[in-house]
């Protein structure tokens, strides 16, 4: 079955530290890739997406992600985190030819940023 | 509306009760999805509507789960004879797109169901 793996369950960083959250998806052909974020008490919202083209994509709030096809990875990065980045981050994928484009999510990584 | 609206936000049910969860998507959005998110897990797909047509219900865990979107806008997820394992947050999401480009979804805040 198609799946998404997020390597870290909970990451704790101090402000200004660099962030990298790992995401791997199972092989299944052509994919669209997403990172969603859920701030405390809020709904899931799109952080960034990759459909095609430049494998380095930039999202909101200084986040970026790199699609490495050979590694089936789509890691999320930010050079310097802020306390306001405290949230849960979900990697997600849709597979071309998959079920009507529904998202397959990873289990999420909770990020806690200490002020 | 400005976003996807779900109600109730919280629901406590006794085992065996029926529940109905409502989703009001962004106006004009063609695609509507329901997801189930258990504690500590990512959202898992339940069902998908394109307008009023339920095109995929492969994620519904049992025949106790039923969803409808009769007029292609508001959707209701119904769970009959609730069980403790049904306790989860039920998320609704919508998109103006169809097909495999619908992954850019707009989510509601969810309905948290607790079955005692």
PDB file of C-alpha atoms in Angstrom:
ATOM      1  CA  UNK A   1       0.000   0.000   0.000  1.00  0.00           C
ATOM      2  CA  UNK A   2       1.142   3.534  -0.665  1.00  0.00           C
ATOM      3  CA  UNK A   3       2.426   5.274   2.428  1.00  0.00           C
ATOM      4  CA  UNK A   4       4.285   8.285   3.770  1.00  0.00           C
ATOM      5  CA  UNK A   5       6.898   8.096   6.515  1.00  0.00           C
ATOM      6  CA  UNK A   6       7.937  10.951   8.729  1.00  0.00           C
ATOM      7  CA  UNK A   7      11.076  10.142  10.640  1.00  0.00           C
ATOM      8  CA  UNK A   8      10.639  12.271  13.715  1.00  0.00           C
ATOM      9  CA  UNK A   9       7.682  12.199  16.037  1.00  0.00           C
ATOM     10  CA  UNK A  10       8.681  15.181  18.167  1.00  0.00           C
ATOM     11  CA  UNK A  11      11.431  17.717  17.540  1.00  0.00           C
ATOM     12  CA  UNK A  12      12.468  20.300  20.120  1.00  0.00           C
ATOM     13  CA  UNK A  13      14.593  23.251  19.036  1.00  0.00           C
ATOM     14  CA  UNK A  14      15.679  26.587  20.371  1.00  0.00           C
ATOM     15  CA  UNK A  15      14.848  29.754  18.464  1.00  0.00           C
ATOM     16  CA  UNK A  16      17.238  30.484  15.589  1.00  0.00           C
ATOM     17  CA  UNK A  17      18.176  26.819  15.206  1.00  0.00           C
ATOM     18  CA  UNK A  18      17.919  25.251  11.777  1.00  0.00           C
ATOM     19  CA  UNK A  19      15.176  22.765  11.026  1.00  0.00           C
ATOM     20  CA  UNK A  20      14.970  19.746   8.789  1.00  0.00           C
ATOM     21  CA  UNK A  21      12.018  17.356   8.954  1.00  0.00           C
ATOM     22  CA  UNK A  22      12.288  14.151   7.005  1.00  0.00           C
ATOM     23  CA  UNK A  23       9.604  12.714   4.733  1.00  0.00           C
ATOM     24  CA  UNK A  24       9.740   9.657   2.506  1.00  0.00           C
ATOM     25  CA  UNK A  25       6.987   8.203   0.378  1.00  0.00           C
ATOM     26  CA  UNK A  26       6.605   4.731  -1.015  1.00  0.00           C
ATOM     27  CA  UNK A  27       7.283   4.193  -4.695  1.00  0.00           C
ATOM     28  CA  UNK A  28       4.222   4.558  -6.839  1.00  0.00           C
ATOM     29  CA  UNK A  29       5.063   6.582  -9.900  1.00  0.00           C
ATOM     30  CA  UNK A  30       4.316  10.241 -10.468  1.00  0.00           C
ATOM     31  CA  UNK A  31       3.480  12.174  -7.353  1.00  0.00           C
ATOM     32  CA  UNK A  32       2.422  15.543  -6.054  1.00  0.00           C
ATOM     33  CA  UNK A  33       3.936  16.379  -2.684  1.00  0.00           C
ATOM     34  CA  UNK A  34       2.757  18.628   0.110  1.00  0.00           C
ATOM     35  CA  UNK A  35       3.595  19.852   3.553  1.00  0.00           C
ATOM     36  CA  UNK A  36       0.690  20.896   5.738  1.00  0.00           C
ATOM     37  CA  UNK A  37       0.970  22.620   9.097  1.00  0.00           C
ATOM     38  CA  UNK A  38      -1.402  22.671  12.033  1.00  0.00           C
ATOM     39  CA  UNK A  39      -0.798  25.424  14.569  1.00  0.00           C
ATOM     40  CA  UNK A  40      -2.193  24.834  18.066  1.00  0.00           C
ATOM     41  CA  UNK A  41      -5.977  25.118  18.029  1.00  0.00           C
ATOM     42  CA  UNK A  42      -6.142  25.768  14.295  1.00  0.00           C
ATOM     43  CA  UNK A  43      -7.029  23.827  11.183  1.00  0.00           C
ATOM     44  CA  UNK A  44      -4.599  22.148   8.810  1.00  0.00           C
ATOM     45  CA  UNK A  45      -3.246  24.547   6.231  1.00  0.00           C
ATOM     46  CA  UNK A  46      -0.977  24.217   3.239  1.00  0.00           C
ATOM     47  CA  UNK A  47       2.644  25.176   3.826  1.00  0.00           C
ATOM     48  CA  UNK A  48       4.043  24.338   0.401  1.00  0.00           C
ATOM     49  CA  UNK A  49       3.553  22.007  -2.527  1.00  0.00           C
ATOM     50  CA  UNK A  50       5.445  20.372  -5.372  1.00  0.00           C
ATOM     51  CA  UNK A  51       3.688  19.472  -8.614  1.00  0.00           C
ATOM     52  CA  UNK A  52       6.497  19.630 -11.184  1.00  0.00           C
ATOM     53  CA  UNK A  53       9.485  21.714 -12.252  1.00  0.00           C
ATOM     54  CA  UNK A  54      12.129  23.017  -9.864  1.00  0.00           C
ATOM     55  CA  UNK A  55      12.520  20.387  -7.133  1.00  0.00           C
ATOM     56  CA  UNK A  56      13.327  23.071  -4.573  1.00  0.00           C
ATOM     57  CA  UNK A  57      10.082  24.699  -3.586  1.00  0.00           C
ATOM     58  CA  UNK A  58       9.547  27.647  -1.326  1.00  0.00           C
ATOM     59  CA  UNK A  59       6.535  28.061   0.881  1.00  0.00           C
ATOM     60  CA  UNK A  60       5.169  30.504   3.366  1.00  0.00           C
ATOM     61  CA  UNK A  61       7.030  31.800   6.423  1.00  0.00           C
ATOM     62  CA  UNK A  62      10.482  30.984   5.084  1.00  0.00           C
ATOM     63  CA  UNK A  63       9.965  27.248   4.727  1.00  0.00           C
ATOM     64  CA  UNK A  64      11.308  25.292   1.790  1.00  0.00           C
ATOM     65  CA  UNK A  65      11.372  21.661   0.721  1.00  0.00           C
ATOM     66  CA  UNK A  66      13.422  19.667  -1.731  1.00  0.00           C
ATOM     67  CA  UNK A  67      12.060  16.840  -3.826  1.00  0.00           C
ATOM     68  CA  UNK A  68      14.700  14.168  -4.403  1.00  0.00           C
ATOM     69  CA  UNK A  69      13.124  11.660  -6.743  1.00  0.00           C
ATOM     70  CA  UNK A  70      15.882   9.066  -6.424  1.00  0.00           C
ATOM     71  CA  UNK A  71      15.404   8.973  -2.662  1.00  0.00           C
ATOM     72  CA  UNK A  72      11.598   9.288  -2.679  1.00  0.00           C
ATOM     73  CA  UNK A  73      12.059  12.143  -0.256  1.00  0.00           C
ATOM     74  CA  UNK A  74      10.567  15.569   0.307  1.00  0.00           C
ATOM     75  CA  UNK A  75      12.279  17.021   3.364  1.00  0.00           C
ATOM     76  CA  UNK A  76      11.140  20.287   4.912  1.00  0.00           C
ATOM     77  CA  UNK A  77      13.706  22.892   5.926  1.00  0.00           C
ATOM     78  CA  UNK A  78      13.936  26.276   7.563  1.00  0.00           C
ATOM     79  CA  UNK A  79      17.251  28.013   8.270  1.00  0.00           C
ATOM     80  CA  UNK A  80      16.154  29.706  11.497  1.00  0.00           C
ATOM     81  CA  UNK A  81      13.038  28.724  13.417  1.00  0.00           C
ATOM     82  CA  UNK A  82      10.912  31.032  15.524  1.00  0.00           C
ATOM     83  CA  UNK A  83       8.756  30.325  18.547  1.00  0.00           C
ATOM     84  CA  UNK A  84       5.714  30.897  16.316  1.00  0.00           C
ATOM     85  CA  UNK A  85       6.717  27.856  14.236  1.00  0.00           C
ATOM     86  CA  UNK A  86       5.612  25.611  17.076  1.00  0.00           C
ATOM     87  CA  UNK A  87       3.079  23.348  15.380  1.00  0.00           C
ATOM     88  CA  UNK A  88       2.525  19.897  13.959  1.00  0.00           C
ATOM     89  CA  UNK A  89       3.796  19.313  10.441  1.00  0.00           C
ATOM     90  CA  UNK A  90       2.360  16.725   8.072  1.00  0.00           C
ATOM     91  CA  UNK A  91       3.883  15.487   4.859  1.00  0.00           C
ATOM     92  CA  UNK A  92       1.360  14.284   2.272  1.00  0.00           C
ATOM     93  CA  UNK A  93       1.336  12.847  -1.221  1.00  0.00           C
ATOM     94  CA  UNK A  94      -1.075  12.213  -4.053  1.00  0.00           C
ATOM     95  CA  UNK A  95      -0.273   9.607  -6.657  1.00  0.00           C
ATOM     96  CA  UNK A  96      -1.069  10.061 -10.320  1.00  0.00           C
ATOM     97  CA  UNK A  97      -3.816   7.608 -11.120  1.00  0.00           C
ATOM     98  CA  UNK A  98      -4.609   7.238  -7.454  1.00  0.00           C
ATOM     99  CA  UNK A  99      -7.954   7.556  -5.879  1.00  0.00           C
ATOM    100  CA  UNK A 100      -9.304  10.877  -7.140  1.00  0.00           C
ATOM    101  CA  UNK A 101      -6.314  12.760  -5.851  1.00  0.00           C
ATOM    102  CA  UNK A 102      -6.884  12.117  -2.213  1.00  0.00           C
ATOM    103  CA  UNK A 103      -4.003  12.921   0.112  1.00  0.00           C
ATOM    104  CA  UNK A 104      -2.034  10.218   1.873  1.00  0.00           C
ATOM    105  CA  UNK A 105      -0.592  11.681   5.054  1.00  0.00           C
ATOM    106  CA  UNK A 106       2.327  10.825   7.250  1.00  0.00           C
ATOM    107  CA  UNK A 107       1.825  10.555  10.987  1.00  0.00           C
ATOM    108  CA  UNK A 108       3.086  14.067  11.574  1.00  0.00           C
ATOM    109  CA  UNK A 109       6.017  15.660  13.389  1.00  0.00           C
ATOM    110  CA  UNK A 110       5.380  17.866  16.357  1.00  0.00           C
ATOM    111  CA  UNK A 111       7.792  20.795  16.483  1.00  0.00           C
ATOM    112  CA  UNK A 112       8.326  22.637  19.749  1.00  0.00           C
ATOM    113  CA  UNK A 113      10.443  25.794  19.606  1.00  0.00           C
ATOM    114  CA  UNK A 114      11.779  27.107  22.886  1.00  0.00           C
ATOM    115  CA  UNK A 115      11.997  30.896  23.178  1.00  0.00           C
TER     116      UNK A 115
ATOM    117  CA  UNK B   1     -18.197  31.291   3.535  1.00  0.00           C
ATOM    118  CA  UNK B   2     -14.618  32.248   4.192  1.00  0.00           C
ATOM    119  CA  UNK B   3     -13.505  28.745   5.029  1.00  0.00           C
ATOM    120  CA  UNK B   4     -14.648  25.204   5.584  1.00  0.00           C
ATOM    121  CA  UNK B   5     -17.037  25.034   8.502  1.00  0.00           C
ATOM    122  CA  UNK B   6     -17.706  21.893  10.529  1.00  0.00           C
ATOM    123  CA  UNK B   7     -20.213  21.187  13.258  1.00  0.00           C
ATOM    124  CA  UNK B   8     -20.391  20.169  15.972  1.00  0.00           C
ATOM    125  CA  UNK B   9     -16.829  20.903  17.019  1.00  0.00           C
ATOM    126  CA  UNK B  10     -17.127  18.417  19.873  1.00  0.00           C
ATOM    127  CA  UNK B  11     -19.444  15.474  20.262  1.00  0.00           C
ATOM    128  CA  UNK B  12     -19.661  12.965  23.081  1.00  0.00           C
ATOM    129  CA  UNK B  13     -21.712   9.883  22.328  1.00  0.00           C
ATOM    130  CA  UNK B  14     -22.553   6.782  24.286  1.00  0.00           C
ATOM    131  CA  UNK B  15     -21.598   3.539  22.633  1.00  0.00           C
ATOM    132  CA  UNK B  16     -24.364   2.480  20.315  1.00  0.00           C
ATOM    133  CA  UNK B  17     -25.667   5.959  19.572  1.00  0.00           C
ATOM    134  CA  UNK B  18     -25.871   7.384  16.073  1.00  0.00           C
ATOM    135  CA  UNK B  19     -24.061  10.629  15.271  1.00  0.00           C
ATOM    136  CA  UNK B  20     -24.125  13.060  12.357  1.00  0.00           C
ATOM    137  CA  UNK B  21     -21.300  15.410  11.520  1.00  0.00           C
ATOM    138  CA  UNK B  22     -21.808  18.331   9.168  1.00  0.00           C
ATOM    139  CA  UNK B  23     -19.434  19.983   6.737  1.00  0.00           C
ATOM    140  CA  UNK B  24     -20.046  23.251   4.923  1.00  0.00           C
ATOM    141  CA  UNK B  25     -17.307  23.603   2.280  1.00  0.00           C
ATOM    142  CA  UNK B  26     -16.034  26.754   0.662  1.00  0.00           C
ATOM    143  CA  UNK B  27     -18.692  28.040  -1.700  1.00  0.00           C
ATOM    144  CA  UNK B  28     -18.274  26.705  -5.216  1.00  0.00           C
ATOM    145  CA  UNK B  29     -15.770  24.011  -4.299  1.00  0.00           C
ATOM    146  CA  UNK B  30     -16.425  20.930  -6.373  1.00  0.00           C
ATOM    147  CA  UNK B  31     -14.385  18.378  -4.445  1.00  0.00           C
ATOM    148  CA  UNK B  32     -15.096  17.391  -0.862  1.00  0.00           C
ATOM    149  CA  UNK B  33     -13.185  14.915   1.257  1.00  0.00           C
ATOM    150  CA  UNK B  34     -13.709  13.381   4.683  1.00  0.00           C
ATOM    151  CA  UNK B  35     -10.731  12.253   6.744  1.00  0.00           C
ATOM    152  CA  UNK B  36     -10.445  10.536  10.116  1.00  0.00           C
ATOM    153  CA  UNK B  37      -7.589  11.490  12.425  1.00  0.00           C
ATOM    154  CA  UNK B  38      -6.963   9.289  15.428  1.00  0.00           C
ATOM    155  CA  UNK B  39      -4.851  10.537  18.319  1.00  0.00           C
ATOM    156  CA  UNK B  40      -1.190  10.743  17.357  1.00  0.00           C
ATOM    157  CA  UNK B  41      -1.837   9.808  13.751  1.00  0.00           C
ATOM    158  CA  UNK B  42      -2.098  11.622  10.464  1.00  0.00           C
ATOM    159  CA  UNK B  43      -5.446  12.083   8.754  1.00  0.00           C
ATOM    160  CA  UNK B  44      -6.711   9.008   6.922  1.00  0.00           C
ATOM    161  CA  UNK B  45      -8.974   9.184   3.893  1.00  0.00           C
ATOM    162  CA  UNK B  46     -12.585   8.145   4.311  1.00  0.00           C
ATOM    163  CA  UNK B  47     -14.515   9.278   1.246  1.00  0.00           C
ATOM    164  CA  UNK B  48     -14.580  11.703  -1.662  1.00  0.00           C
ATOM    165  CA  UNK B  49     -17.355  13.615  -3.418  1.00  0.00           C
ATOM    166  CA  UNK B  50     -17.261  15.431  -6.710  1.00  0.00           C
ATOM    167  CA  UNK B  51     -20.295  17.662  -6.549  1.00  0.00           C
ATOM    168  CA  UNK B  52     -23.084  15.354  -5.325  1.00  0.00           C
ATOM    169  CA  UNK B  53     -21.493  12.164  -6.615  1.00  0.00           C
ATOM    170  CA  UNK B  54     -19.650   9.991  -4.113  1.00  0.00           C
ATOM    171  CA  UNK B  55     -16.823   8.771  -6.309  1.00  0.00           C
ATOM    172  CA  UNK B  56     -14.786   6.961  -3.697  1.00  0.00           C
ATOM    173  CA  UNK B  57     -15.825   5.497  -0.382  1.00  0.00           C
ATOM    174  CA  UNK B  58     -13.022   3.004  -0.093  1.00  0.00           C
ATOM    175  CA  UNK B  59     -11.763   4.472   3.185  1.00  0.00           C
ATOM    176  CA  UNK B  60     -14.986   4.076   5.150  1.00  0.00           C
ATOM    177  CA  UNK B  61     -14.061   1.574   7.875  1.00  0.00           C
ATOM    178  CA  UNK B  62     -17.381  -0.242   8.044  1.00  0.00           C
ATOM    179  CA  UNK B  63     -20.947  -0.159   6.833  1.00  0.00           C
ATOM    180  CA  UNK B  64     -21.796   1.844   9.967  1.00  0.00           C
ATOM    181  CA  UNK B  65     -20.261   4.850   8.234  1.00  0.00           C
ATOM    182  CA  UNK B  66     -22.297   6.706   5.649  1.00  0.00           C
ATOM    183  CA  UNK B  67     -21.727  10.034   3.907  1.00  0.00           C
ATOM    184  CA  UNK B  68     -23.865  12.138   1.635  1.00  0.00           C
ATOM    185  CA  UNK B  69     -23.759  15.433  -0.235  1.00  0.00           C
ATOM    186  CA  UNK B  70     -27.197  15.569  -1.831  1.00  0.00           C
ATOM    187  CA  UNK B  71     -27.022  19.023  -3.426  1.00  0.00           C
ATOM    188  CA  UNK B  72     -23.314  19.188  -4.071  1.00  0.00           C
ATOM    189  CA  UNK B  73     -22.552  21.586  -1.249  1.00  0.00           C
ATOM    190  CA  UNK B  74     -23.094  20.667   2.420  1.00  0.00           C
ATOM    191  CA  UNK B  75     -22.064  17.153   3.363  1.00  0.00           C
ATOM    192  CA  UNK B  76     -22.982  14.952   6.307  1.00  0.00           C
ATOM    193  CA  UNK B  77     -20.994  12.054   7.703  1.00  0.00           C
ATOM    194  CA  UNK B  78     -23.164   9.691   9.697  1.00  0.00           C
ATOM    195  CA  UNK B  79     -21.905   7.003  12.028  1.00  0.00           C
ATOM    196  CA  UNK B  80     -24.409   4.446  13.225  1.00  0.00           C
ATOM    197  CA  UNK B  81     -24.122   2.425  16.424  1.00  0.00           C
ATOM    198  CA  UNK B  82     -20.915   4.176  17.447  1.00  0.00           C
ATOM    199  CA  UNK B  83     -18.072   2.164  18.941  1.00  0.00           C
ATOM    200  CA  UNK B  84     -15.160   3.310  21.082  1.00  0.00           C
ATOM    201  CA  UNK B  85     -12.768   2.855  18.183  1.00  0.00           C
ATOM    202  CA  UNK B  86     -14.709   5.525  16.304  1.00  0.00           C
ATOM    203  CA  UNK B  87     -13.328   8.154  18.690  1.00  0.00           C
ATOM    204  CA  UNK B  88     -11.286  10.516  16.533  1.00  0.00           C
ATOM    205  CA  UNK B  89     -11.278  13.915  14.900  1.00  0.00           C
ATOM    206  CA  UNK B  90     -13.233  13.921  11.664  1.00  0.00           C
ATOM    207  CA  UNK B  91     -11.879  16.406   9.150  1.00  0.00           C
ATOM    208  CA  UNK B  92     -13.624  17.784   6.126  1.00  0.00           C
ATOM    209  CA  UNK B  93     -11.695  19.366   3.271  1.00  0.00           C
ATOM    210  CA  UNK B  94     -12.670  20.942  -0.018  1.00  0.00           C
ATOM    211  CA  UNK B  95     -11.035  21.995  -3.242  1.00  0.00           C
ATOM    212  CA  UNK B  96     -11.983  23.890  -6.368  1.00  0.00           C
ATOM    213  CA  UNK B  97     -10.103  21.299  -8.413  1.00  0.00           C
ATOM    214  CA  UNK B  98     -10.804  17.737  -9.405  1.00  0.00           C
ATOM    215  CA  UNK B  99      -8.625  14.792 -10.265  1.00  0.00           C
ATOM    216  CA  UNK B 100      -5.191  14.318  -8.900  1.00  0.00           C
ATOM    217  CA  UNK B 101      -4.537  18.035  -8.590  1.00  0.00           C
ATOM    218  CA  UNK B 102      -7.019  18.257  -5.746  1.00  0.00           C
ATOM    219  CA  UNK B 103      -4.281  17.675  -3.195  1.00  0.00           C
ATOM    220  CA  UNK B 104      -4.217  21.373  -2.393  1.00  0.00           C
ATOM    221  CA  UNK B 105      -7.067  21.093   0.082  1.00  0.00           C
ATOM    222  CA  UNK B 106      -8.716  23.546   2.441  1.00  0.00           C
ATOM    223  CA  UNK B 107      -9.517  21.932   5.769  1.00  0.00           C
ATOM    224  CA  UNK B 108     -12.079  22.623   8.417  1.00  0.00           C
ATOM    225  CA  UNK B 109     -11.242  22.618  12.112  1.00  0.00           C
ATOM    226  CA  UNK B 110     -12.687  19.164  12.538  1.00  0.00           C
ATOM    227  CA  UNK B 111     -15.308  17.487  14.683  1.00  0.00           C
ATOM    228  CA  UNK B 112     -13.875  15.694  17.691  1.00  0.00           C
ATOM    229  CA  UNK B 113     -15.943  12.611  18.495  1.00  0.00           C
ATOM    230  CA  UNK B 114     -15.557  10.844  21.802  1.00  0.00           C
ATOM    231  CA  UNK B 115     -17.439   7.594  22.285  1.00  0.00           C
ATOM    232  CA  UNK B 116     -17.862   6.462  25.880  1.00  0.00           C
TER     233      UNK B 116
END
